[in-house]
C-alpha positions as a Python dict, from the first residue, in 0.01 Angstrom:
ca = {
    (1, 'X'): (0, 0, 0),
    (2, 'X'): (101, -134, 341),
    (3, 'X'): (434, 44, 332),
    (4, 'X'): (272, 378, 260),
    (5, 'X'): (33, 339, 556),
    (6, 'X'): (319, 250, 784),
    (7, 'X'): (511, 554, 678),
    (8, 'X'): (216, 787, 747),
    (9, 'X'): (166, 641, 1091),
    (10, 'X'): (531, 663, 1188),
    (11, 'X'): (544, 1015, 1048),
    (12, 'X'): (282, 1141, 1309),
    (13, 'X'): (467, 1015, 1622),
    (14, 'X'): (693, 1323, 1676),
    (15, 'X'): (393, 1561, 1679),
    (16, 'X'): (202, 1352, 1937),
    (17, 'X'): (507, 1324, 2159),
    (18, 'X'): (555, 1701, 2154),
    (19, 'X'): (196, 1766, 2262),
    (20, 'X'): (233, 1523, 2551),
    (21, 'X'): (550, 1697, 2670),
    (22, 'X'): (383, 2039, 2651),
    (23, 'X'): (82, 1917, 2855),
    (24, 'X'): (313, 1766, 3115),
    (25, 'X'): (512, 2090, 3145),
    (26, 'X'): (190, 2296, 3181),
    (27, 'X'): (64, 2066, 3455),
    (28, 'X'): (393, 2090, 3647),
    (29, 'X'): (393, 2470, 3615),
    (30, 'X'): (32, 2497, 3735),
    (31, 'X'): (105, 2274, 4035),
    (32, 'X'): (416, 2475, 4123),
    (33, 'X'): (228, 2805, 4091),
    (34, 'X'): (-42, 2677, 4326),
    (35, 'X'): (225, 2559, 4569),
    (36, 'X'): (390, 2903, 4573),
    (37, 'X'): (52, 3074, 4621),
    (38, 'X'): (-28, 2852, 4917),
    (39, 'X'): (310, 2926, 5073),
    (40, 'X'): (278, 3306, 5049),
    (41, 'X'): (-88, 3335, 5170),
    (42, 'X'): (-131, 3245, 5543),
    (43, 'X'): (-388, 2985, 5640),
    (44, 'X'): (-564, 3222, 5881),
    (45, 'X'): (-663, 3462, 5603),
    (46, 'X'): (-812, 3184, 5395),
    (47, 'X'): (-1001, 3041, 5690),
    (48, 'X'): (-1135, 3383, 5791),
    (49, 'X'): (-1255, 3452, 5438),
    (50, 'X'): (-1429, 3116, 5426),
    (51, 'X'): (-1588, 3182, 5766),
    (52, 'X'): (-1718, 3521, 5656),
    (53, 'X'): (-1872, 3374, 5345),
    (54, 'X'): (-2046, 3104, 5549),
    (55, 'X'): (-2163, 3346, 5817),
    (56, 'X'): (-2344, 3576, 5570),
    (57, 'X'): (-2640, 3339, 5559),
    (58, 'X'): (-2626, 3281, 5936),
    (59, 'X'): (-2641, 3643, 6054),
    (60, 'X'): (-2934, 3715, 6287),
    (61, 'X'): (-3216, 3936, 6170),
    (62, 'X'): (-3200, 4274, 6343),
    (63, 'X'): (-3525, 4382, 6508),
    (64, 'X'): (-3622, 4718, 6651),
    (65, 'X'): (-3626, 4716, 7032),
    (66, 'X'): (-3965, 4712, 7202),
    (67, 'X'): (-4049, 5066, 7325),
    (68, 'X'): (-4027, 5096, 7701),
    (69, 'X'): (-4359, 5175, 7865),
    (70, 'X'): (-4378, 5525, 8012),
    (71, 'X'): (-4605, 5675, 8276),
    (72, 'X'): (-4971, 5692, 8172),
    (73, 'X'): (-4878, 5527, 7840),
    (74, 'X'): (-4680, 5824, 7708),
    (75, 'X'): (-4459, 5760, 7407),
    (76, 'X'): (-4162, 5931, 7573),
    (77, 'X'): (-4069, 5999, 7935),
    (78, 'X'): (-4163, 6334, 8084),
    (79, 'X'): (-3882, 6578, 8172),
    (80, 'X'): (-3757, 6584, 8533),
    (81, 'X'): (-3971, 6763, 8793),
    (82, 'X'): (-4289, 6726, 8588),
    (83, 'X'): (-4613, 6531, 8623),
    (84, 'X'): (-4743, 6287, 8361),
    (85, 'X'): (-5119, 6275, 8301),
    (86, 'X'): (-5366, 6135, 8051),
    (87, 'X'): (-5735, 6215, 8013),
    (88, 'X'): (-5969, 6003, 7806),
    (89, 'X'): (-6342, 6049, 7778),
    (90, 'X'): (-6567, 5745, 7757),
    (91, 'X'): (-6859, 5628, 7550),
    (92, 'X'): (-7073, 5318, 7586),
    (93, 'X'): (-7011, 4952, 7661),
    (94, 'X'): (-6639, 4894, 7729),
    (95, 'X'): (-6520, 5245, 7636),
    (96, 'X'): (-6482, 5381, 7988),
    (97, 'X'): (-6350, 5724, 8075),
    (98, 'X'): (-6002, 5737, 8229),
    (99, 'X'): (-5799, 5983, 8432),
    (100, 'X'): (-5436, 5881, 8482),
    (101, 'X'): (-5193, 6088, 8688),
    (102, 'X'): (-4830, 5992, 8749),
    (103, 'X'): (-4909, 5640, 8626),
    (104, 'X'): (-5187, 5603, 8882),
    (105, 'X'): (-5538, 5542, 8752),
    (106, 'X'): (-5749, 5793, 8943),
    (107, 'X'): (-6075, 5721, 8760),
    (108, 'X'): (-6143, 5423, 8537),
    (109, 'X'): (-6299, 5081, 8494),
    (110, 'X'): (-6032, 4903, 8701),
    (111, 'X'): (-6077, 5139, 8995),
    (112, 'X'): (-6455, 5100, 8980),
    (113, 'X'): (-6525, 5471, 9029),
    (114, 'X'): (-6617, 5577, 8674),
    (115, 'X'): (-6975, 5661, 8589),
    (116, 'X'): (-7207, 5822, 8339),
    (117, 'X'): (-7193, 6200, 8333),
    (118, 'X'): (-6893, 6413, 8431),
    (119, 'X'): (-6605, 6248, 8619),
    (120, 'X'): (-6385, 6478, 8831),
    (121, 'X'): (-6050, 6422, 9004),
    (122, 'X'): (-5875, 6675, 9231),
    (123, 'X'): (-5498, 6653, 9287),
    (124, 'X'): (-5266, 6858, 9509),
    (125, 'X'): (-5036, 7038, 9264),
    (126, 'X'): (-4745, 7068, 9509),
    (127, 'X'): (-4736, 6711, 9641),
    (128, 'X'): (-4897, 6527, 9352),
    (129, 'X'): (-5130, 6346, 9593),
    (130, 'X'): (-5493, 6274, 9509),
    (131, 'X'): (-5741, 6474, 9716),
    (132, 'X'): (-6075, 6340, 9590),
    (133, 'X'): (-6249, 6173, 9295),
    (134, 'X'): (-6618, 6168, 9211),
    (135, 'X'): (-6853, 6122, 8916),
    (136, 'X'): (-7180, 6309, 8869),
    (137, 'X'): (-7463, 6165, 8658),
    (138, 'X'): (-7580, 6466, 8457),
    (139, 'X'): (-7773, 6252, 8208),
    (140, 'X'): (-8059, 6114, 8417),
    (141, 'X'): (-8026, 6275, 8758),
    (142, 'X'): (-7996, 6637, 8869),
    (143, 'X'): (-7643, 6643, 9015),
    (144, 'X'): (-7538, 6988, 8898),
    (145, 'X'): (-7560, 7135, 9248),
    (146, 'X'): (-7351, 6857, 9403),
    (147, 'X'): (-7089, 6889, 9130),
    (148, 'X'): (-7075, 7268, 9173),
    (149, 'X'): (-7010, 7231, 9547),
    (150, 'X'): (-6747, 6962, 9482),
    (151, 'X'): (-6558, 7177, 9231),
    (152, 'X'): (-6572, 7497, 9433),
    (153, 'X'): (-6466, 7309, 9745),
    (154, 'X'): (-6131, 7212, 9590),
    (155, 'X'): (-5837, 7358, 9789),
    (156, 'X'): (-5622, 7636, 9649),
    (157, 'X'): (-5328, 7512, 9437),
    (158, 'X'): (-5520, 7210, 9319),
    (159, 'X'): (-5529, 7046, 8976),
    (160, 'X'): (-5876, 6953, 8852),
    (161, 'X'): (-5930, 6689, 8583),
    (162, 'X'): (-6273, 6644, 8421),
    (163, 'X'): (-6388, 6391, 8160),
    (164, 'X'): (-6729, 6292, 8029),
    (165, 'X'): (-6859, 5938, 8008),
    (166, 'X'): (-7147, 5862, 7774),
    (167, 'X'): (-7321, 6198, 7820),
    (168, 'X'): (-7255, 6496, 8045),
    (169, 'X'): (-7489, 6762, 7911),
    (170, 'X'): (-7851, 6642, 7930),
    (171, 'X'): (-7921, 6776, 8283),
    (172, 'X'): (-7621, 7002, 8330),
    (173, 'X'): (-7757, 7321, 8487),
    (174, 'X'): (-7640, 7681, 8473),
    (175, 'X'): (-7470, 7681, 8815),
    (176, 'X'): (-7241, 7393, 8715),
    (177, 'X'): (-7163, 7549, 8378),
    (178, 'X'): (-7074, 7876, 8545),
    (179, 'X'): (-6845, 7706, 8798),
    (180, 'X'): (-6659, 7522, 8522),
    (181, 'X'): (-6646, 7836, 8309),
    (182, 'X'): (-6489, 8028, 8599),
    (183, 'X'): (-6205, 7773, 8597),
    (184, 'X'): (-6125, 7861, 8235),
    (185, 'X'): (-6338, 7631, 8022),
    (186, 'X'): (-6413, 7762, 7672),
    (187, 'X'): (-6624, 7467, 7558),
    (188, 'X'): (-6864, 7390, 7845),
    (189, 'X'): (-7146, 7599, 7697),
    (190, 'X'): (-7109, 7438, 7354),
    (191, 'X'): (-7138, 7083, 7489),
    (192, 'X'): (-7420, 6891, 7325),
    (193, 'X'): (-7583, 6554, 7379),
    (194, 'X'): (-7309, 6292, 7420),
    (195, 'X'): (-7032, 6532, 7326),
    (196, 'X'): (-6691, 6394, 7416),
    (197, 'X'): (-6510, 6636, 7648),
    (198, 'X'): (-6195, 6652, 7863),
    (199, 'X'): (-6075, 6945, 8071),
    (200, 'X'): (-5762, 7020, 8277),
    (201, 'X'): (-5753, 7327, 8499),
    (202, 'X'): (-5598, 7470, 8814),
    (203, 'X'): (-5737, 7654, 9113),
    (204, 'X'): (-5549, 7945, 9267),
    (205, 'X'): (-5264, 7963, 9013),
    (206, 'X'): (-5191, 7964, 8642),
    (207, 'X'): (-5081, 7651, 8460),
    (208, 'X'): (-4757, 7668, 8260),
    (209, 'X'): (-4800, 7794, 7905),
    (210, 'X'): (-4824, 7545, 7622),
    (211, 'X'): (-5032, 7284, 7802),
    (212, 'X'): (-5342, 7156, 7624),
    (213, 'X'): (-5617, 7227, 7874),
    (214, 'X'): (-5939, 7134, 7701),
    (215, 'X'): (-6072, 6937, 7408),
    (216, 'X'): (-6418, 6851, 7282),
    (217, 'X'): (-6498, 6627, 6988),
    (218, 'X'): (-6822, 6638, 6796),
    (219, 'X'): (-6999, 6306, 6809),
    (220, 'X'): (-7046, 6078, 6511),
    (221, 'X'): (-7342, 5850, 6551),
    (222, 'X'): (-7327, 5486, 6450),
    (223, 'X'): (-7675, 5333, 6457),
    (224, 'X'): (-7742, 4959, 6480),
    (225, 'X'): (-8061, 4777, 6564),
    (226, 'X'): (-8086, 4512, 6831),
    (227, 'X'): (-8282, 4191, 6787),
    (228, 'X'): (-8568, 4340, 6988),
    (229, 'X'): (-8592, 4628, 6745),
    (230, 'X'): (-8452, 4897, 6976),
    (231, 'X'): (-8214, 5157, 6835),
    (232, 'X'): (-7867, 5164, 6986),
    (233, 'X'): (-7652, 5473, 6946),
    (234, 'X'): (-7282, 5491, 7024),
    (235, 'X'): (-7013, 5757, 7014),
    (236, 'X'): (-6731, 5675, 6771),
    (237, 'X'): (-6481, 5943, 6875),
    (238, 'X'): (-6326, 6020, 7213),
    (239, 'X'): (-6131, 6319, 7334),
    (240, 'X'): (-5776, 6266, 7455),
    (241, 'X'): (-5554, 6505, 7646),
    (242, 'X'): (-5205, 6392, 7744),
    (243, 'X'): (-4894, 6578, 7854),
    (244, 'X'): (-4662, 6688, 8135),
    (245, 'X'): (-4701, 6984, 8365),
    (246, 'X'): (-4428, 7242, 8428),
    (247, 'X'): (-4183, 7294, 8713),
    (248, 'X'): (-4411, 7473, 8956),
    (249, 'X'): (-4712, 7695, 9001),
    (250, 'X'): (-4687, 8056, 8902),
    (251, 'X'): (-4864, 8322, 9102),
}
Protein backbone atom coordinates (compact mmCIF):
# COMPACT_ATOMS: atom_id res chain seq x y z
CA UNK A 1 0.00 0.00 0.00
CA UNK A 2 2.76 2.50 0.76
CA UNK A 3 4.45 1.91 -2.57
CA UNK A 4 1.26 2.59 -4.49
CA UNK A 5 0.74 5.90 -2.66
CA UNK A 6 4.29 6.94 -3.37
CA UNK A 7 3.88 6.20 -7.03
CA UNK A 8 0.70 8.30 -7.28
CA UNK A 9 2.36 11.23 -5.58
CA UNK A 10 5.47 11.12 -7.72
CA UNK A 11 3.30 10.71 -10.81
CA UNK A 12 1.64 14.21 -10.25
CA UNK A 13 4.91 16.22 -10.04
CA UNK A 14 5.37 16.86 -13.81
CA UNK A 15 1.87 18.39 -14.12
CA UNK A 16 2.40 20.77 -11.18
CA UNK A 17 5.78 21.86 -12.50
CA UNK A 18 4.27 22.65 -15.90
CA UNK A 19 1.57 24.86 -14.38
CA UNK A 20 4.18 26.77 -12.40
CA UNK A 21 6.25 27.40 -15.53
CA UNK A 22 3.20 28.61 -17.45
CA UNK A 23 2.22 31.04 -14.65
CA UNK A 24 5.78 32.37 -14.51
CA UNK A 25 5.85 32.91 -18.30
CA UNK A 26 2.46 34.72 -18.20
CA UNK A 27 3.67 37.01 -15.43
CA UNK A 28 6.86 37.88 -17.33
CA UNK A 29 4.86 38.58 -20.51
CA UNK A 30 2.38 40.80 -18.66
CA UNK A 31 5.21 42.77 -17.03
CA UNK A 32 6.98 43.20 -20.37
CA UNK A 33 3.77 44.32 -22.09
CA UNK A 34 3.20 46.93 -19.39
CA UNK A 35 6.80 48.08 -19.73
CA UNK A 36 6.41 48.54 -23.50
CA UNK A 37 3.11 50.40 -23.03
CA UNK A 38 4.73 52.79 -20.56
CA UNK A 39 7.60 53.43 -22.95
CA UNK A 40 5.39 54.30 -25.94
CA UNK A 41 2.86 56.54 -24.09
CA UNK A 42 4.40 59.87 -22.88
CA UNK A 43 4.06 60.83 -19.23
CA UNK A 44 2.45 64.18 -20.09
CA UNK A 45 -0.58 62.54 -21.69
CA UNK A 46 -1.18 60.32 -18.69
CA UNK A 47 -0.82 63.22 -16.28
CA UNK A 48 -3.15 65.43 -18.31
CA UNK A 49 -5.79 62.71 -18.43
CA UNK A 50 -5.54 62.23 -14.69
CA UNK A 51 -5.79 65.99 -14.15
CA UNK A 52 -8.90 66.24 -16.31
CA UNK A 53 -10.58 63.45 -14.43
CA UNK A 54 -9.82 65.12 -11.10
CA UNK A 55 -10.89 68.57 -12.30
CA UNK A 56 -14.38 67.42 -13.36
CA UNK A 57 -15.57 67.56 -9.76
CA UNK A 58 -13.73 70.84 -9.13
CA UNK A 59 -15.17 72.91 -11.98
CA UNK A 60 -16.91 76.10 -10.81
CA UNK A 61 -20.65 76.42 -11.16
CA UNK A 62 -21.52 78.84 -13.96
CA UNK A 63 -23.95 81.59 -12.95
CA UNK A 64 -25.81 84.06 -15.12
CA UNK A 65 -24.37 87.57 -14.85
CA UNK A 66 -26.33 90.12 -12.84
CA UNK A 67 -28.25 92.42 -15.24
CA UNK A 68 -26.78 95.89 -15.38
CA UNK A 69 -29.12 98.57 -14.11
CA UNK A 70 -30.42 100.90 -16.81
CA UNK A 71 -31.92 104.38 -16.65
CA UNK A 72 -35.26 104.53 -14.83
CA UNK A 73 -35.00 100.77 -14.17
CA UNK A 74 -35.43 99.76 -17.81
CA UNK A 75 -34.55 96.17 -18.69
CA UNK A 76 -32.43 97.29 -21.65
CA UNK A 77 -30.65 100.53 -22.51
CA UNK A 78 -32.45 103.04 -24.68
CA UNK A 79 -31.12 103.67 -28.21
CA UNK A 80 -28.77 106.64 -28.73
CA UNK A 81 -30.32 110.13 -28.88
CA UNK A 82 -33.41 109.07 -26.93
CA UNK A 83 -34.85 109.83 -23.50
CA UNK A 84 -35.68 107.16 -20.91
CA UNK A 85 -38.78 107.66 -18.77
CA UNK A 86 -40.99 105.72 -16.39
CA UNK A 87 -44.41 106.65 -15.04
CA UNK A 88 -45.99 104.87 -12.10
CA UNK A 89 -49.24 105.82 -10.44
CA UNK A 90 -49.58 105.49 -6.68
CA UNK A 91 -52.08 104.12 -4.22
CA UNK A 92 -52.09 104.27 -0.44
CA UNK A 93 -49.51 103.83 2.31
CA UNK A 94 -46.06 103.22 0.77
CA UNK A 95 -47.22 102.93 -2.86
CA UNK A 96 -46.23 106.41 -3.99
CA UNK A 97 -46.55 107.73 -7.51
CA UNK A 98 -43.30 108.17 -9.45
CA UNK A 99 -42.15 110.09 -12.50
CA UNK A 100 -38.62 109.23 -13.63
CA UNK A 101 -36.95 110.96 -16.57
CA UNK A 102 -33.41 110.22 -17.75
CA UNK A 103 -32.77 108.39 -14.46
CA UNK A 104 -33.77 111.46 -12.45
CA UNK A 105 -36.71 111.13 -10.09
CA UNK A 106 -38.85 114.15 -10.88
CA UNK A 107 -41.75 113.22 -8.59
CA UNK A 108 -41.67 110.59 -5.88
CA UNK A 109 -41.37 109.76 -2.20
CA UNK A 110 -37.62 110.42 -2.08
CA UNK A 111 -37.99 113.88 -3.61
CA UNK A 112 -40.81 114.74 -1.20
CA UNK A 113 -42.99 116.36 -3.86
CA UNK A 114 -45.60 113.64 -4.45
CA UNK A 115 -49.14 114.12 -3.22
CA UNK A 116 -52.70 112.91 -3.43
CA UNK A 117 -54.47 113.80 -6.65
CA UNK A 118 -52.80 114.38 -10.02
CA UNK A 119 -49.02 114.84 -10.12
CA UNK A 120 -47.62 116.75 -13.12
CA UNK A 121 -44.06 117.23 -14.41
CA UNK A 122 -43.06 119.47 -17.34
CA UNK A 123 -39.80 118.84 -19.22
CA UNK A 124 -38.14 120.73 -22.07
CA UNK A 125 -38.17 118.28 -24.99
CA UNK A 126 -35.11 119.77 -26.69
CA UNK A 127 -32.76 120.03 -23.70
CA UNK A 128 -34.24 117.36 -21.46
CA UNK A 129 -34.23 119.78 -18.51
CA UNK A 130 -37.04 119.87 -15.96
CA UNK A 131 -39.16 123.03 -16.13
CA UNK A 132 -41.59 122.49 -13.24
CA UNK A 133 -43.27 119.84 -11.07
CA UNK A 134 -46.45 120.12 -9.03
CA UNK A 135 -49.19 117.98 -7.52
CA UNK A 136 -52.84 118.98 -7.29
CA UNK A 137 -55.16 117.48 -4.67
CA UNK A 138 -58.32 116.76 -6.64
CA UNK A 139 -59.74 114.47 -3.95
CA UNK A 140 -60.49 116.86 -1.09
CA UNK A 141 -59.71 120.33 -2.40
CA UNK A 142 -60.83 122.21 -5.51
CA UNK A 143 -57.54 122.54 -7.42
CA UNK A 144 -58.86 122.05 -10.94
CA UNK A 145 -58.41 125.73 -11.83
CA UNK A 146 -54.81 125.82 -10.58
CA UNK A 147 -53.98 122.62 -12.46
CA UNK A 148 -55.56 123.97 -15.66
CA UNK A 149 -53.43 127.13 -15.49
CA UNK A 150 -50.31 125.07 -14.75
CA UNK A 151 -50.86 122.77 -17.74
CA UNK A 152 -51.77 125.50 -20.19
CA UNK A 153 -48.81 127.57 -19.03
CA UNK A 154 -46.32 124.92 -20.17
CA UNK A 155 -43.97 126.27 -22.88
CA UNK A 156 -44.20 125.09 -26.47
CA UNK A 157 -42.11 121.96 -27.20
CA UNK A 158 -42.58 120.64 -23.70
CA UNK A 159 -43.18 117.08 -22.49
CA UNK A 160 -45.90 116.71 -19.88
CA UNK A 161 -46.06 113.69 -17.55
CA UNK A 162 -49.14 113.09 -15.37
CA UNK A 163 -49.81 110.36 -12.80
CA UNK A 164 -52.49 109.89 -10.16
CA UNK A 165 -51.83 109.15 -6.52
CA UNK A 166 -54.62 107.63 -4.43
CA UNK A 167 -57.45 109.45 -6.23
CA UNK A 168 -57.53 112.10 -8.93
CA UNK A 169 -61.18 112.24 -9.93
CA UNK A 170 -63.34 113.15 -6.92
CA UNK A 171 -63.19 116.96 -7.43
CA UNK A 172 -61.77 117.11 -10.94
CA UNK A 173 -63.80 119.78 -12.74
CA UNK A 174 -64.71 120.25 -16.39
CA UNK A 175 -62.06 122.90 -17.13
CA UNK A 176 -59.25 120.56 -16.06
CA UNK A 177 -60.71 117.64 -17.99
CA UNK A 178 -60.98 119.78 -21.10
CA UNK A 179 -57.37 121.00 -20.80
CA UNK A 180 -56.08 117.44 -20.47
CA UNK A 181 -58.35 116.25 -23.27
CA UNK A 182 -56.95 118.97 -25.57
CA UNK A 183 -53.49 117.46 -25.02
CA UNK A 184 -54.69 114.13 -26.41
CA UNK A 185 -56.05 112.18 -23.45
CA UNK A 186 -58.62 109.52 -24.34
CA UNK A 187 -59.26 108.31 -20.79
CA UNK A 188 -59.64 111.45 -18.65
CA UNK A 189 -63.45 111.46 -18.91
CA UNK A 190 -63.69 107.77 -17.99
CA UNK A 191 -61.65 108.18 -14.80
CA UNK A 192 -63.54 106.98 -11.74
CA UNK A 193 -62.95 107.07 -8.00
CA UNK A 194 -59.35 105.97 -7.32
CA UNK A 195 -58.74 104.92 -10.91
CA UNK A 196 -55.05 104.40 -11.59
CA UNK A 197 -53.94 106.64 -14.46
CA UNK A 198 -50.73 107.75 -16.21
CA UNK A 199 -50.43 110.08 -19.18
CA UNK A 200 -47.56 111.26 -21.41
CA UNK A 201 -48.14 114.07 -23.88
CA UNK A 202 -46.42 116.90 -25.74
CA UNK A 203 -47.26 120.53 -26.32
CA UNK A 204 -46.62 122.16 -29.68
CA UNK A 205 -45.47 119.04 -31.55
CA UNK A 206 -46.34 115.42 -32.19
CA UNK A 207 -44.65 112.61 -30.31
CA UNK A 208 -42.97 109.87 -32.37
CA UNK A 209 -45.30 107.06 -33.39
CA UNK A 210 -45.35 103.87 -31.36
CA UNK A 211 -44.99 105.45 -27.93
CA UNK A 212 -47.47 104.38 -25.26
CA UNK A 213 -49.00 107.66 -24.18
CA UNK A 214 -51.72 106.77 -21.73
CA UNK A 215 -52.93 103.95 -19.54
CA UNK A 216 -55.69 103.57 -16.98
CA UNK A 217 -56.34 100.51 -14.85
CA UNK A 218 -59.67 99.71 -13.26
CA UNK A 219 -59.37 99.48 -9.52
CA UNK A 220 -59.76 96.28 -7.55
CA UNK A 221 -60.80 96.91 -3.99
CA UNK A 222 -59.28 94.99 -1.11
CA UNK A 223 -61.21 95.67 2.09
CA UNK A 224 -59.81 95.10 5.58
CA UNK A 225 -61.08 96.32 8.91
CA UNK A 226 -58.94 98.16 11.41
CA UNK A 227 -59.05 97.49 15.13
CA UNK A 228 -61.25 100.56 15.60
CA UNK A 229 -63.79 99.14 13.20
CA UNK A 230 -63.13 101.57 10.33
CA UNK A 231 -63.10 100.25 6.76
CA UNK A 232 -59.84 100.65 4.88
CA UNK A 233 -59.84 100.46 1.10
CA UNK A 234 -56.74 100.15 -1.06
CA UNK A 235 -55.99 99.97 -4.77
CA UNK A 236 -54.32 96.71 -5.79
CA UNK A 237 -53.28 97.63 -9.34
CA UNK A 238 -51.15 100.49 -10.62
CA UNK A 239 -50.63 101.83 -14.11
CA UNK A 240 -47.13 101.77 -15.57
CA UNK A 241 -45.84 103.50 -18.67
CA UNK A 242 -42.18 103.09 -19.60
CA UNK A 243 -40.24 103.69 -22.80
CA UNK A 244 -37.89 105.88 -24.82
CA UNK A 245 -38.76 108.89 -26.93
CA UNK A 246 -37.66 109.35 -30.55
CA UNK A 247 -34.90 111.40 -32.17
CA UNK A 248 -36.62 114.76 -32.24
CA UNK A 249 -39.90 116.63 -32.40
CA UNK A 250 -41.85 116.59 -35.59
CA UNK A 251 -43.77 119.64 -36.70
